[in-house]
CSV table of C-alpha atoms and ligand atoms in Angstrom, one decimal:
chain,number,residue,atom,x,y,z
G,63,MET,CA,-59.5,3.3,150.6
G,64,SER,CA,-57.3,0.4,151.0
G,65,ARG,CA,-53.9,1.3,149.6
G,66,ASP,CA,-50.9,-0.5,150.9
G,67,THR,CA,-48.2,1.3,149.0
G,68,VAL,CA,-47.6,4.5,147.0
G,69,GLN,CA,-45.0,5.1,144.4
G,70,LEU,CA,-42.8,8.2,144.8
G,71,GLU,CA,-41.2,9.4,141.6
G,72,ILE,CA,-38.4,11.6,142.8
G,73,LEU,CA,-36.1,13.7,140.7
G,74,ARG,CA,-32.5,12.8,141.3
G,75,TYR,CA,-29.4,14.7,140.3
G,76,ASP,CA,-25.8,14.1,141.5
G,77,PRO,CA,-23.5,16.8,140.2
G,78,GLU,CA,-20.6,14.5,140.5
G,79,LYS,CA,-22.0,11.7,138.4
G,80,ASP,CA,-25.0,12.8,136.4
G,81,SER,CA,-25.0,15.0,133.3
G,82,GLU,CA,-28.7,15.7,133.8
G,83,PRO,CA,-31.5,14.9,136.3
G,84,TYR,CA,-33.6,11.8,136.1
G,85,PHE,CA,-36.5,10.3,138.0
G,86,SER,CA,-36.2,7.4,140.5
G,87,THR,CA,-39.2,5.5,141.7
G,88,TYR,CA,-39.6,4.3,145.3
G,89,GLU,CA,-42.3,2.2,146.8
G,90,VAL,CA,-43.3,3.5,150.2
G,91,PRO,CA,-46.0,2.3,152.6
G,92,PHE,CA,-49.2,4.3,152.5
G,93,ASN,CA,-50.0,5.9,155.7
G,94,ASP,CA,-53.2,8.0,156.2
G,95,ASP,CA,-51.5,10.3,158.6
G,96,TRP,CA,-48.3,10.9,156.7
G,97,VAL,CA,-47.5,14.1,154.9
G,98,VAL,CA,-45.4,13.8,151.8
G,99,LEU,CA,-42.3,14.7,153.7
G,100,ASP,CA,-42.8,11.7,156.0
G,101,ALA,CA,-42.8,9.5,152.9
G,102,ILE,CA,-39.6,11.1,151.7
G,103,ASN,CA,-38.0,10.6,155.1
G,104,TYR,CA,-39.0,6.9,154.8
G,105,VAL,CA,-37.1,6.7,151.5
G,106,LYS,CA,-34.1,8.3,153.1
G,107,GLU,CA,-34.1,6.1,156.2
G,108,ASN,CA,-35.0,2.8,154.5
G,109,LEU,CA,-34.4,2.8,150.8
G,110,ASP,CA,-31.8,5.3,149.7
G,111,ARG,CA,-29.5,7.1,152.0
G,112,THR,CA,-28.1,9.3,149.3
G,113,LEU,CA,-31.4,11.2,148.7
G,114,THR,CA,-30.8,14.8,149.4
G,115,TYR,CA,-33.4,17.4,150.4
G,116,ARG,CA,-34.0,20.2,152.9
G,117,TRP,CA,-36.4,20.2,155.8
G,118,SER,CA,-36.4,21.2,159.4
G,119,CYS,CA,-39.5,22.1,161.4
G,120,HIS,CA,-42.2,19.7,159.9
G,121,MET,CA,-44.8,22.3,160.8
G,122,ALA,CA,-44.9,24.9,157.9
G,123,VAL,CA,-42.8,27.4,159.8
G,124,CYS,CA,-39.2,27.1,158.7
G,125,GLY,CA,-39.9,27.3,154.9
G,126,SER,CA,-37.2,24.9,153.9
G,127,CYS,CA,-39.1,21.9,152.5
G,128,GLY,CA,-40.7,23.5,149.5
G,129,MET,CA,-40.9,21.1,146.5
G,130,VAL,CA,-43.0,20.7,143.4
G,131,ILE,CA,-45.4,17.9,144.0
G,132,ASN,CA,-47.5,16.7,141.0
G,133,GLY,CA,-46.7,20.0,139.3
G,134,GLU,CA,-47.7,22.3,142.1
G,135,PRO,CA,-45.2,24.1,144.4
G,136,VAL,CA,-46.0,23.1,148.0
G,137,LEU,CA,-44.5,22.6,151.4
G,138,SER,CA,-44.0,18.9,151.6
G,139,CYS,CA,-44.6,19.0,155.4
G,140,HIS,CA,-48.0,20.6,154.7
G,141,THR,CA,-49.5,18.2,152.1
G,142,PHE,CA,-50.9,14.9,153.0
G,143,MET,CA,-50.1,11.7,151.1
G,144,ARG,CA,-53.8,10.8,151.2
G,145,ASP,CA,-54.6,13.7,149.0
G,146,TYR,CA,-52.7,12.2,146.1
G,147,GLY,CA,-53.1,9.1,143.9
G,148,ASP,CA,-51.0,6.0,143.8
G,149,LYS,CA,-48.1,7.9,142.2
G,150,ILE,CA,-46.6,11.1,143.5
G,151,ARG,CA,-44.1,13.0,141.4
G,152,ILE,CA,-41.7,15.1,143.4
G,153,GLU,CA,-39.4,17.7,141.9
G,154,PRO,CA,-37.2,20.5,143.2
G,155,LEU,CA,-38.7,24.0,143.1
G,156,GLN,CA,-39.0,25.4,139.6
G,157,ASN,CA,-37.0,28.4,138.4
G,158,PHE,CA,-33.9,27.6,140.6
G,159,PRO,CA,-30.8,25.7,139.6
G,160,VAL,CA,-30.7,22.2,141.1
G,161,GLU,CA,-27.8,21.7,143.5
G,162,ARG,CA,-28.5,18.0,144.1
G,163,ASP,CA,-31.7,16.0,144.1
G,164,LEU,CA,-34.4,18.2,145.7
G,165,VAL,CA,-32.0,20.9,146.9
G,166,VAL,CA,-32.0,24.1,144.9
G,167,VAL,CA,-29.5,27.0,144.8
G,168,ILE,CA,-31.1,30.1,146.3
G,169,ASP,CA,-28.1,32.5,146.4
G,170,ASP,CA,-29.7,34.6,143.7
G,171,PHE,CA,-32.9,35.0,145.8
G,172,VAL,CA,-30.9,35.9,148.9
G,173,GLU,CA,-29.1,38.6,147.1
G,174,LYS,CA,-32.4,40.0,145.7
G,175,LEU,CA,-33.9,39.9,149.1
G,176,GLY,CA,-31.1,42.0,150.5
G,177,SER,CA,-31.3,44.5,147.7
G,178,VAL,CA,-34.7,45.7,148.8
G,179,LYS,CA,-33.5,46.7,152.3
G,180,PRO,CA,-35.9,44.3,154.2
G,181,TYR,CA,-35.4,46.0,157.5
G,182,ILE,CA,-36.7,49.2,159.2
G,183,VAL,CA,-34.9,52.3,158.1
G,184,PRO,CA,-35.8,54.7,161.0
G,185,LYS,CA,-36.0,58.4,160.8
G,186,VAL,CA,-33.7,58.8,163.8
G,187,GLU,CA,-31.6,56.0,164.9
G,188,LYS,CA,-32.3,55.2,168.5
G,189,THR,CA,-30.1,53.3,171.0
G,190,VAL,CA,-31.6,50.5,173.0
G,191,ASP,CA,-31.5,52.7,176.1
G,192,GLU,CA,-33.7,55.3,174.4
G,193,GLY,CA,-36.5,52.8,174.1
G,194,GLU,CA,-38.5,51.3,171.3
G,195,TYR,CA,-40.2,52.7,168.3
G,196,ILE,CA,-43.9,53.0,169.2
G,197,GLN,CA,-46.5,51.6,166.9
G,198,SER,CA,-50.3,51.2,167.4
G,199,PRO,CA,-52.2,48.0,166.6
G,200,ALA,CA,-53.9,49.8,163.8
G,201,GLN,CA,-50.6,50.8,162.3
G,202,LEU,CA,-49.4,47.2,162.6
G,203,ALA,CA,-52.6,45.8,160.9
G,204,VAL,CA,-51.7,47.7,157.8
G,205,PHE,CA,-48.8,45.5,157.0
G,206,LYS,CA,-49.1,42.5,159.2
G,207,GLN,CA,-50.0,39.9,156.5
G,208,TYR,CA,-46.7,40.7,154.7
G,209,THR,CA,-44.7,39.9,157.8
G,210,ALA,CA,-45.8,36.2,157.6
G,211,CYS,CA,-43.4,35.3,154.8
G,212,ILE,CA,-41.2,32.3,155.6
G,213,ASN,CA,-39.0,32.6,152.5
G,214,CYS,CA,-40.2,29.2,151.3
G,215,LEU,CA,-39.9,30.3,147.7
G,216,LEU,CA,-43.0,28.6,146.5
G,217,CYS,CA,-44.0,31.9,144.9
G,218,TYR,CA,-40.8,32.0,142.9
G,219,SER,CA,-41.4,28.5,141.7
G,220,ALA,CA,-45.0,29.3,140.7
G,221,CYS,CA,-44.2,32.6,139.0
G,222,PRO,CA,-43.7,32.3,135.2
G,223,GLN,CA,-42.1,35.7,135.0
G,224,VAL,CA,-39.4,34.6,137.4
G,225,GLY,CA,-38.6,31.8,135.0
G,226,LEU,CA,-38.8,33.9,131.9
G,227,ASN,CA,-36.9,36.9,133.3
G,228,PRO,CA,-34.1,35.8,135.5
G,229,GLY,CA,-33.4,39.3,136.7
G,230,PHE,CA,-36.9,39.8,138.1
G,231,VAL,CA,-36.6,40.6,141.9
G,232,GLY,CA,-39.7,38.4,142.4
G,233,PRO,CA,-42.7,38.1,144.7
G,234,ALA,CA,-41.4,37.5,148.2
G,235,ALA,CA,-38.7,40.2,148.1
G,236,LEU,CA,-41.1,42.7,146.6
G,237,ALA,CA,-43.8,41.8,149.2
G,238,LEU,CA,-41.3,42.3,152.0
G,239,ALA,CA,-40.2,45.7,150.5
G,240,HIS,CA,-43.9,46.6,150.6
G,241,ARG,CA,-44.1,45.4,154.2
G,242,TYR,CA,-41.4,47.9,155.3
G,243,ASN,CA,-42.7,50.7,153.1
G,244,LEU,CA,-46.1,50.4,154.9
G,245,ASP,CA,-44.5,50.3,158.3
G,246,SER,CA,-45.1,53.5,160.3
G,247,ARG,CA,-41.7,53.4,161.8
G,248,ASP,CA,-39.9,53.3,158.5
G,249,VAL,CA,-38.7,56.0,156.1
G,250,GLY,CA,-36.8,53.8,153.7
G,251,ARG,CA,-39.3,53.8,150.8
G,252,ALA,CA,-37.5,56.2,148.6
G,253,ALA,CA,-34.2,54.2,149.0
G,254,ARG,CA,-36.0,51.0,148.2
G,255,GLU,CA,-37.6,52.4,145.1
G,256,ASP,CA,-34.3,52.3,143.3
G,257,VAL,CA,-34.6,48.6,143.1
G,258,VAL,CA,-38.4,48.1,143.6
G,259,ALA,CA,-39.4,50.6,140.9
G,260,SER,CA,-36.8,49.7,138.4
G,261,ASN,CA,-37.5,47.5,135.4
G,262,PRO,CA,-36.4,44.2,137.0
G,263,GLY,CA,-38.5,45.2,140.1
G,264,ILE,CA,-42.3,45.5,140.1
G,265,TRP,CA,-42.4,46.2,136.3
G,266,GLU,CA,-41.5,42.7,135.4
G,267,CYS,CA,-44.7,41.5,137.1
G,268,SER,CA,-47.6,40.9,134.8
G,269,PHE,CA,-50.0,40.0,137.6
G,270,VAL,CA,-50.4,36.3,136.9
G,271,GLY,CA,-51.3,35.9,140.5
G,272,ALA,CA,-49.8,32.4,140.9
G,273,CYS,CA,-47.6,33.5,143.7
G,274,SER,CA,-50.6,34.4,145.9
G,275,GLU,CA,-52.4,31.2,145.0
G,276,VAL,CA,-49.5,28.9,146.2
G,277,CYS,CA,-48.3,31.0,149.2
G,278,PRO,CA,-48.8,28.8,152.3
G,279,LYS,CA,-48.9,31.8,154.6
G,280,SER,CA,-51.5,34.0,152.7
G,281,VAL,CA,-48.9,36.7,152.3
G,282,ASP,CA,-50.5,37.7,148.9
G,283,PRO,CA,-47.4,39.0,147.2
G,284,ALA,CA,-49.4,39.8,144.0
G,285,ALA,CA,-51.4,42.3,146.0
G,286,ALA,CA,-48.3,43.8,147.4
G,287,ILE,CA,-46.8,44.3,144.0
G,288,GLN,CA,-49.9,45.8,142.4
G,289,GLN,CA,-50.2,48.3,145.3
G,290,THR,CA,-46.5,49.1,144.8
G,291,LYS,CA,-47.1,49.7,141.1
G,292,ILE,CA,-49.9,52.1,141.8
G,293,ALA,CA,-47.9,54.0,144.5
G,294,SER,CA,-44.8,54.1,142.2
G,295,THR,CA,-46.9,55.4,139.3
G,296,VAL,CA,-48.3,58.1,141.5
G,297,ASP,CA,-44.8,59.0,142.6
G,298,TYR,CA,-43.6,59.1,139.0
G,299,PHE,CA,-46.2,61.6,138.0
G,300,THR,CA,-46.0,63.7,141.1
G,301,ASP,CA,-42.2,64.0,140.6
G,302,PHE,CA,-42.9,64.9,137.0
G,303,LEU,CA,-45.5,67.5,137.7
G,304,THR,CA,-43.7,69.0,140.7
G,305,PRO,CA,-40.0,68.8,139.8
G,306,TRP,CA,-39.1,71.4,142.4
G,307,ARG,CA,-40.0,68.8,145.2
G,308,LYS,CA,-37.2,66.4,144.0
G,309,GLN,CA,-34.2,66.4,146.2
A,148,MET,CA,-30.7,50.6,139.3
A,149,ALA,CA,-32.6,53.3,137.5
A,150,ARG,CA,-36.2,53.9,138.1
A,151,SER,CA,-38.3,52.8,135.3
A,152,ASN,CA,-40.3,55.0,132.9
A,153,LYS,CA,-43.0,52.3,132.7
A,154,PRO,CA,-45.4,54.3,134.9
A,155,ILE,CA,-46.3,56.2,131.7
A,156,VAL,CA,-47.5,53.2,129.7
A,157,TRP,CA,-48.6,51.4,132.8
A,158,GLY,CA,-50.7,54.4,133.9
A,159,LEU,CA,-52.5,54.4,130.6
A,160,PHE,CA,-52.8,50.6,130.8
A,161,ALA,CA,-54.5,50.8,134.2
A,162,ALA,CA,-56.7,53.7,133.3
A,163,GLY,CA,-57.8,52.2,130.1
A,164,GLY,CA,-58.3,48.8,131.7
A,165,THR,CA,-60.5,50.2,134.4
A,166,LEU,CA,-62.6,52.3,132.0
A,167,SER,CA,-63.0,49.5,129.5
A,168,ALA,CA,-64.0,47.1,132.3
A,169,PHE,CA,-66.9,49.4,133.1
A,170,ILE,CA,-68.0,50.5,129.6
A,171,PHE,CA,-66.6,48.3,126.8
A,172,PRO,CA,-69.2,45.5,126.9
A,173,ALA,CA,-72.0,48.0,126.6
A,174,VAL,CA,-70.1,49.9,123.9
A,175,VAL,CA,-69.5,46.7,121.8
A,176,PHE,CA,-73.1,45.7,122.3
A,177,VAL,CA,-74.4,49.1,121.2
A,178,ILE,CA,-72.2,49.3,118.1
A,179,GLY,CA,-72.3,45.6,117.1
A,180,PHE,CA,-75.8,44.6,118.0
A,181,GLY,CA,-77.8,47.7,118.9
A,182,VAL,CA,-79.4,47.9,115.4
A,183,THR,CA,-79.1,44.3,114.2
A,184,LEU,CA,-81.0,42.9,117.2
A,185,GLY,CA,-83.6,45.6,116.8
A,186,PHE,CA,-82.7,47.3,120.0
A,187,TYR,CA,-82.4,50.7,118.3
A,188,SER,CA,-83.9,52.0,115.0
A,189,PRO,CA,-81.2,52.1,112.3
A,190,ASP,CA,-81.1,55.9,112.2
A,191,VAL,CA,-79.5,55.9,115.7
A,192,PHE,CA,-76.3,55.3,113.8
A,193,SER,CA,-77.2,57.3,110.7
A,194,TYR,CA,-74.6,59.5,109.1
A,195,GLU,CA,-76.4,62.7,110.0
A,196,ARG,CA,-76.7,61.8,113.7
A,197,MET,CA,-73.1,60.6,114.1
A,198,GLN,CA,-71.9,63.7,112.2
A,199,ALA,CA,-73.8,65.9,114.6
A,200,LEU,CA,-72.3,64.0,117.6
A,201,ALA,CA,-68.7,64.3,116.1
A,202,ALA,CA,-69.3,68.0,115.6
A,203,ASN,CA,-70.3,68.6,119.2
A,204,PRO,CA,-67.4,69.4,121.6
A,205,LEU,CA,-68.8,67.1,124.3
A,206,GLY,CA,-69.5,64.4,121.6
A,207,LYS,CA,-65.9,64.7,120.5
A,208,LEU,CA,-64.7,64.1,124.0
A,209,CYS,CA,-67.0,61.1,124.5
A,210,LEU,CA,-65.7,59.5,121.3
A,211,PHE,CA,-62.0,60.4,121.8
A,212,ALA,CA,-61.2,59.9,125.4
A,213,PRO,CA,-62.4,56.3,126.0
A,214,THR,CA,-61.1,55.1,122.7
A,215,PHE,CA,-57.7,56.7,123.4
A,216,LEU,CA,-57.4,55.1,126.8
A,217,ILE,CA,-58.6,51.7,125.7
A,218,ILE,CA,-56.2,51.5,122.7
A,219,TRP,CA,-53.2,52.4,124.9
A,220,HIS,CA,-54.4,49.8,127.5
A,221,ALA,CA,-54.5,47.2,124.8
A,222,ALA,CA,-51.2,48.2,123.3
A,223,HIS,CA,-49.3,47.8,126.6
A,224,ARG,CA,-50.9,44.5,127.4
A,225,LEU,CA,-50.3,43.2,123.9
A,226,ARG,CA,-46.6,44.0,124.3
A,227,ILE,CA,-46.4,41.9,127.4
A,228,THR,CA,-48.4,39.1,125.9
A,229,ALA,CA,-46.0,38.9,123.0
A,230,HIS,CA,-43.2,38.4,125.5
A,231,ASP,CA,-45.3,35.7,127.2
A,232,PHE,CA,-45.7,33.9,123.9
A,233,GLY,CA,-41.9,33.8,123.7
A,234,ILE,CA,-41.2,36.8,121.4
A,235,ARG,CA,-38.0,38.3,122.7
A,236,ALA,CA,-37.6,41.3,120.4
A,237,ASP,CA,-39.2,43.5,123.1
A,238,GLY,CA,-37.9,46.8,121.6
A,239,LEU,CA,-39.5,46.0,118.2
A,240,VAL,CA,-42.7,44.8,119.8
A,241,ALA,CA,-43.0,47.9,121.9
A,242,ALA,CA,-42.4,50.1,118.9
A,243,LEU,CA,-45.1,48.2,117.0
A,244,CYS,CA,-47.7,48.2,119.8
A,245,TYR,CA,-47.2,51.8,121.0
A,246,GLY,CA,-46.6,52.9,117.4
A,247,SER,CA,-50.0,51.5,116.3
A,248,ALA,CA,-51.7,53.1,119.3
A,249,ALA,CA,-50.0,56.4,118.4
A,250,VAL,CA,-51.2,56.1,114.7
A,251,GLY,CA,-54.7,55.3,116.0
A,252,THR,CA,-54.6,58.4,118.2
A,253,VAL,CA,-53.4,60.6,115.4
A,254,ALA,CA,-56.1,59.2,113.1
A,255,MET,CA,-58.7,60.0,115.7
A,256,ILE,CA,-57.4,63.5,116.2
A,257,TYR,CA,-57.5,64.0,112.4
A,258,ALA,CA,-61.1,62.6,112.1
A,259,LEU,CA,-62.5,64.5,115.0
A,260,PHE,CA,-60.6,67.7,115.2
A,261,ILE,CA,-59.1,68.4,111.8
A,262,ALA,CA,-61.1,66.9,109.0
V,263,MET,CA,-17.3,18.1,146.6
V,264,SER,CA,-17.7,19.9,143.3
V,265,ARG,CA,-20.6,22.1,142.7
V,266,ARG,CA,-22.3,21.9,139.3
V,267,PRO,CA,-25.8,23.1,139.7
V,268,TYR,CA,-28.2,22.0,136.9
V,269,ILE,CA,-30.3,24.6,135.2
V,270,ARG,CA,-33.5,23.3,133.8
V,271,PRO,CA,-34.6,24.7,130.5
V,272,VAL,CA,-37.5,27.2,130.4
V,273,GLN,CA,-40.3,26.7,127.8
V,274,ARG,CA,-40.3,30.2,126.5
V,275,SER,CA,-43.4,30.0,124.3
V,276,THR,CA,-45.4,27.1,125.7
V,277,TRP,CA,-44.9,27.5,129.5
V,278,TRP,CA,-48.5,28.6,129.9
V,279,LEU,CA,-49.8,25.2,128.9
V,280,ALA,CA,-48.4,23.7,132.0
V,281,GLN,CA,-51.1,24.7,134.5
V,282,PRO,CA,-54.7,25.7,134.3
V,283,ARG,CA,-54.0,28.9,136.2
V,284,TYR,CA,-51.5,30.0,133.5
V,285,ILE,CA,-54.1,29.3,130.8
V,286,ARG,CA,-56.6,31.4,132.6
V,287,TYR,CA,-54.0,34.1,132.8
V,288,MET,CA,-53.3,34.0,129.1
V,289,ALA,CA,-57.0,34.1,128.3
V,290,ARG,CA,-57.2,37.3,130.3
V,291,GLU,CA,-54.2,38.7,128.5
V,292,VAL,CA,-55.4,38.0,125.0
V,293,THR,CA,-58.6,40.0,125.7
V,294,SER,CA,-56.4,42.9,124.9
V,295,ALA,CA,-56.1,41.7,121.3
V,296,PHE,CA,-59.9,42.1,120.9
V,297,LEU,CA,-60.0,45.4,122.8
V,298,CYS,CA,-57.3,46.6,120.5
V,299,ALA,CA,-59.0,45.4,117.3
V,300,TYR,CA,-62.3,46.8,118.3
V,301,SER,CA,-60.9,50.2,119.3
V,302,LEU,CA,-59.2,50.2,115.8
V,303,LEU,CA,-62.7,49.5,114.3
V,304,ILE,CA,-64.1,52.5,116.2
V,305,ILE,CA,-61.2,54.7,114.9
V,306,VAL,CA,-61.8,53.5,111.4
V,307,GLY,CA,-65.5,54.3,111.8
V,308,LEU,CA,-64.6,57.8,112.9
V,309,VAL,CA,-62.2,58.3,110.0
V,310,ARG,CA,-64.9,57.0,107.6
V,311,LEU,CA,-67.4,59.4,109.2
V,312,ALA,CA,-65.1,62.3,108.4
V,313,GLN,CA,-64.8,61.1,104.8
V,314,GLY,CA,-68.5,61.5,104.2
V,315,PRO,CA,-71.8,59.5,104.0
V,316,LEU,CA,-70.8,57.0,101.4
V,317,ALA,CA,-67.6,55.9,103.2
V,318,TYR,CA,-69.5,55.8,106.5
V,319,ASP,CA,-72.4,53.7,105.2
V,320,ALA,CA,-69.9,51.2,103.8
V,321,PHE,CA,-68.4,51.0,107.2
V,322,LEU,CA,-71.8,50.4,108.9
V,323,ALA,CA,-72.5,47.7,106.3
V,324,ALA,CA,-69.2,46.0,107.2
V,325,VAL,CA,-70.1,46.1,110.9
V,326,TYR,CA,-73.5,44.6,110.2
V,327,SER,CA,-72.2,41.9,107.8
V,328,THR,CA,-71.9,38.3,109.1
V,329,SER,CA,-68.1,38.6,109.7
V,330,GLY,CA,-68.7,41.9,111.4
V,331,GLN,CA,-71.3,40.4,113.7
V,332,VAL,CA,-69.0,37.4,114.5
V,333,PHE,CA,-66.2,39.8,115.3
V,334,SER,CA,-68.5,41.8,117.6
V,335,LEU,CA,-69.7,38.7,119.3
V,336,LEU,CA,-66.2,37.5,120.0
V,337,THR,CA,-65.2,40.9,121.2
V,338,LEU,CA,-68.2,41.1,123.5
V,339,ILE,CA,-67.3,37.8,125.1
V,340,PHE,CA,-63.7,38.8,125.6
V,341,ALA,CA,-64.7,42.3,126.8
V,342,ILE,CA,-67.0,40.7,129.5
V,343,TYR,CA,-64.1,38.4,130.5
V,344,HIS,CA,-61.9,41.4,130.7
V,345,THR,CA,-64.4,43.1,133.0
V,346,TYR,CA,-64.7,40.0,135.1
V,347,THR,CA,-61.0,39.5,135.6
V,348,TRP,CA,-60.4,43.2,136.1
V,349,PHE,CA,-63.0,43.6,138.8
V,350,GLN,CA,-61.9,40.3,140.4
V,351,VAL,CA,-58.4,41.7,141.2
V,352,THR,CA,-59.4,45.2,142.4
V,353,PRO,CA,-59.5,44.2,146.1
V,354,LYS,CA,-55.8,43.2,145.8
V,355,ALA,CA,-54.7,46.3,143.9
V,356,MET,CA,-56.8,48.7,146.0
V,357,PRO,CA,-57.6,47.3,149.4
V,358,ILE,CA,-59.9,49.5,151.4
V,359,ARG,CA,-59.6,49.8,155.2
V,360,LYS,CA,-62.3,51.1,157.4
V,361,GLY,CA,-61.8,51.5,161.1
V,362,GLY,CA,-58.6,49.5,160.9
V,363,LYS,CA,-60.4,46.6,159.3
V,364,LEU,CA,-60.1,45.4,155.7
V,365,ILE,CA,-63.3,45.6,153.7
V,366,ALA,CA,-64.2,42.2,152.3
V,367,GLY,CA,-63.1,41.7,148.7
V,368,SER,CA,-66.6,40.5,147.7
V,369,ILE,CA,-68.0,43.9,148.6
V,370,ILE,CA,-65.5,45.8,146.5
V,371,VAL,CA,-66.0,43.5,143.6
V,372,GLY,CA,-69.8,43.7,144.0
V,373,ALA,CA,-69.7,47.5,144.1
V,374,HIS,CA,-67.8,47.5,140.8
V,375,TRP,CA,-70.4,45.3,139.1
V,376,PHE,CA,-73.1,47.6,140.5
V,377,VAL,CA,-71.4,50.6,138.9
V,378,PHE,CA,-70.9,48.5,135.7
V,379,LEU,CA,-74.7,47.9,135.5
V,380,ILE,CA,-75.5,51.6,136.0
V,381,ALA,CA,-72.9,52.7,133.5
V,382,SER,CA,-74.2,50.2,130.9
V,383,VAL,CA,-77.8,51.3,131.4
V,384,ILE,CA,-76.8,54.9,131.0
V,385,ILE,CA,-74.8,54.1,127.8
V,386,LEU,CA,-77.7,52.1,126.3
V,387,TYR,CA,-80.1,54.9,127.2
V,388,LEU,CA,-78.0,57.8,125.9
V,389,VAL,CA,-77.3,56.2,122.6
V,390,GLY,CA,-80.9,55.6,122.0
V,391,MET,CA,-81.9,59.1,123.0
M,10,LIG,S1,-44.5,35.1,150.0
M,10,LIG,FE1,-45.5,33.1,150.6
M,10,LIG,S2,-44.8,31.7,149.0
M,10,LIG,FE2,-43.4,33.4,148.8
M,10,LIG,S3,-41.7,32.9,150.1
M,10,LIG,FE3,-43.1,34.1,151.4
M,10,LIG,S4,-44.3,32.5,152.4
M,10,LIG,FE4,-43.3,31.5,150.7
């Protein structure tokens, strides 16, 4: 293919000037080795210094360069320019307010993430001197895939229920709750259930499965949520049938 | 936040969804096309035979249990689908969906165990 | 610098047209409409059965009429799609580990189809008995 240039249509929004977002088109050189983020960096360095976006590692680890490219939420450092046509449309992640250009406001997510206690709640608190909490490789394997999340929020962008139900705790946070629930060193499941098994928790999920399809780290949040639904349903009926066991 | 009561309806949804995945295609084929495609003789579904089935305790269970689960499965999923289509009166939709499933359940109890 | 985040509107009733994966999801969800309608048909059949031979025969005639056959065919198609989508996601909802290793999803899905076949044959046989 002999392409010299590619057009980037980038969504722009300046809260101090614009009443609503609009698209600007930039012509950038085509480069076989470039990821889309490289092309955006080219715009910033050569064409328009005001273009605002987040990025850091350029290697699909930091999770900050998530964008919607041609309708699909992706890491812009992880998608090659050559896989698109002559026009590439770049928008900020769906389902989040736009702070400026491609930068979205994620405060709401950060709060939801904190609400599921995404850390180990140990049975007995140990000091550093007392040593570590021991775990076997088999016990680690049970939840390892859910530890790979980089909080890139592609799943929130892909999930229609996040958009339709703003209170929904959402895929990544629920997957992380599941990750700690499955951890052999953790006893925090009951405490997490207050949020996880509430209506805005797992029950807002209708298993569209889009989160797992777009996740760049194969976390499979949809699987985590379905497993949580089954476990919470079992809990519900066990509590109901054996009320004396309730604390 | 309070824990949800959705496990009740979701439990029925999941049980009915699983059961229907295994049996419903065969059930629909048998009822809809078993006779018309010549797979069975017409008296397989004759009044006398069905009446005998519905009079038998095991027959009653085979007619009631799957239909019960599947209609509650469908009721719950329809409620969510209504929301997905943009209908926001969730309380009303839930009342309609679960209400219809309840009416169907009562009708079956009447037909199988009372009439 | 003043903050004034822009909130993009959500298409409440047409969002699912935006991506093929959403359309597939909606197709899966509307299977329930057919499952619901056909369960109602079965319930009507049971009520008609309780009402006596005349009512029951009229019910059978309706099932065997052209519109009844079209309805059955549509339901059959959606029922099979329901089965397909339901089996497809079982490895996610119920992953099975053996000796610390995850059993491949295709094996779980395949096992479900195998049971489906056996169950279908049993149903077909029992009804004809
Ligand atoms: S679950 Fe996947 S898509 Fe969602 S934030 Fe984590 S890494 Fe990103």
